[in-house]
Amino acid sequence: MFNLSAGLLLLALMTLTVVDVAGRSMFGRSVLGTVDISTLLLVAIAFLGLASAEIDGRHVSVTLLEARFGFRTRMVLSGVRAVLLLGIGALLVWGLGDVMLGALERGETTNDILRLATWPAKLVLFVSFLLFFVMAVWKEVLEFRAFRAGEVPETNEVEAAVEQAYSATHTTHERDSEVAP
């Protein structure tokens, strides 16, 4: 869903850019409000991608340093990471929610010609960061639980557990479109 939304917004941004450049080249005039619209679209695209990458497990991670530590140290680091992610996530999400509500209450707009409302972009930021941190904390808790159970969790195992939980709660398009022979 986030990938599709970000893709459609990217397509809209590309179309707007092409139309704006063509308008400047052929008619000597830019499309009114291109900067405002482009700025809001870029924010939405970038942060929808952030949440999507965390949900799908496509963020890059490097365990070069941690792989050299012992089992117990890795378990402690996993617990510390979970607590830090929870604390930082709570602060960021709370702050973003406060900023979004403030923009909505004040009727905050962009400074350019169109005076577009900024709260929709701030809502995307809020939802994206909320989902990002919920998924990041959940994955870290799964890893910590695996350590507590005496297992050395592999990144693929944590991703598989997340995928299994996600599949259990969502019917995928592939399952819906399967036809019996």
Coordinates of C-alpha atoms in Angstrom, one line a residue, residues 51-179:
A51 CA 7.8 3.0 6.5
S52 CA 7.5 0.7 3.6
A53 CA 11.2 -0.3 3.7
E54 CA 10.9 -1.2 7.4
I55 CA 7.7 -3.1 7.0
D56 CA 9.1 -5.1 4.1
G57 CA 12.5 -5.6 5.7
R58 CA 14.5 -3.8 3.0
H59 CA 16.6 -1.6 5.2
V60 CA 20.3 -2.2 5.1
S61 CA 21.8 -3.4 8.3
V62 CA 25.5 -4.1 9.1
T63 CA 26.4 -6.5 11.9
L64 CA 30.1 -6.4 11.4
L65 CA 30.9 -5.1 14.9
E66 CA 28.1 -6.9 16.8
A67 CA 29.0 -10.3 15.2
R68 CA 32.3 -10.2 17.0
F69 CA 30.7 -10.1 20.4
G70 CA 29.6 -13.0 22.5
F71 CA 26.0 -14.3 22.9
R72 CA 25.3 -12.5 26.2
T73 CA 26.7 -9.1 25.0
R74 CA 24.6 -9.4 21.8
M75 CA 21.5 -10.1 23.9
V76 CA 22.1 -7.0 26.1
L77 CA 22.7 -4.9 23.0
S78 CA 19.5 -6.1 21.5
G79 CA 17.6 -5.1 24.7
V80 CA 19.3 -1.7 24.8
R81 CA 18.4 -1.2 21.1
A82 CA 14.8 -2.0 21.8
V83 CA 14.6 0.4 24.7
L84 CA 16.4 3.2 22.7
L85 CA 14.1 2.6 19.7
L86 CA 11.1 2.8 21.9
G87 CA 12.2 6.0 23.7
I88 CA 13.3 7.8 20.5
G89 CA 10.3 6.6 18.6
A90 CA 7.9 7.8 21.3
L91 CA 9.5 11.2 21.4
L92 CA 9.6 11.6 17.6
V93 CA 6.0 10.4 17.1
W94 CA 4.7 12.5 20.0
G95 CA 6.5 15.6 18.6
L96 CA 5.4 15.0 15.0
G97 CA 1.8 14.5 16.2
D98 CA 2.0 17.8 18.1
V99 CA 3.4 19.6 15.1
M100 CA 0.7 18.1 12.8
L101 CA -2.2 19.0 15.2
G102 CA -0.7 22.5 15.5
A103 CA -0.6 23.0 11.8
L104 CA -4.2 21.7 11.5
E105 CA -5.5 24.0 14.2
R106 CA -3.6 27.1 12.9
G107 CA -4.5 26.4 9.3
E108 CA -0.8 26.4 8.4
T109 CA 0.0 26.8 4.7
T110 CA 3.0 27.0 2.4
N111 CA 4.5 30.4 1.8
D112 CA 4.3 30.4 -2.0
I113 CA 1.4 31.4 -4.3
L114 CA -1.0 28.5 -3.8
R115 CA -0.9 28.6 0.0
L116 CA -1.4 24.8 0.3
A117 CA -2.2 23.3 3.6
T118 CA 0.8 21.6 5.2
W119 CA -1.0 19.2 7.5
P120 CA -1.4 16.4 4.9
A121 CA 2.4 16.2 4.5
K122 CA 2.8 16.3 8.3
L123 CA 0.2 13.5 8.6
V124 CA 2.2 11.4 6.2
L125 CA 5.3 12.1 8.4
F126 CA 3.5 11.1 11.6
V127 CA 2.0 7.9 10.2
S128 CA 5.3 6.9 8.5
F129 CA 7.4 7.4 11.6
L130 CA 4.8 5.7 13.8
L131 CA 4.8 2.6 11.5
F132 CA 8.6 2.7 11.1
F133 CA 9.2 2.7 14.9
V134 CA 6.5 0.2 15.7
M135 CA 8.0 -2.2 13.2
A136 CA 11.6 -1.5 14.3
V137 CA 10.8 -2.1 18.0
W138 CA 8.8 -5.2 17.1
K139 CA 11.7 -6.7 15.1
E140 CA 14.1 -5.9 18.0
V141 CA 11.8 -7.5 20.5
L142 CA 11.6 -10.6 18.4
E143 CA 15.4 -10.7 18.2
F144 CA 15.7 -10.2 22.0
R145 CA 13.2 -13.0 22.6
A146 CA 15.2 -15.3 20.4
F147 CA 18.3 -14.5 22.4
R148 CA 16.4 -15.2 25.6
A149 CA 15.3 -18.5 24.3
G150 CA 18.9 -19.4 23.7
E151 CA 18.9 -19.0 20.0
V152 CA 21.2 -16.9 17.9
P153 CA 18.7 -15.0 15.7
E154 CA 19.6 -14.5 12.1
T155 CA 18.3 -11.5 10.3
N156 CA 16.4 -13.8 7.9
E157 CA 14.7 -15.5 10.8
V158 CA 13.5 -12.2 12.3
E159 CA 12.3 -11.1 8.8
A160 CA 10.5 -14.5 8.4
A161 CA 8.7 -14.1 11.7
V162 CA 7.6 -10.6 10.7
E163 CA 6.5 -11.9 7.2
Q164 CA 4.6 -14.8 8.8
A165 CA 2.7 -12.4 11.2
Y166 CA 2.0 -10.0 8.3
S167 CA 0.7 -12.8 6.1
A168 CA -1.5 -14.1 8.8
T169 CA -3.3 -10.7 9.1
H170 CA -3.4 -9.7 5.4
T171 CA -4.6 -11.6 2.4
T172 CA -2.2 -11.1 -0.4
H173 CA -3.2 -10.3 -3.9
E174 CA -1.6 -13.5 -5.1
R175 CA -3.9 -15.6 -2.9
D176 CA -6.9 -13.7 -4.1
S177 CA -6.1 -14.1 -7.8
E178 CA -5.2 -17.8 -7.7
V179 CA -7.5 -19.9 -9.9

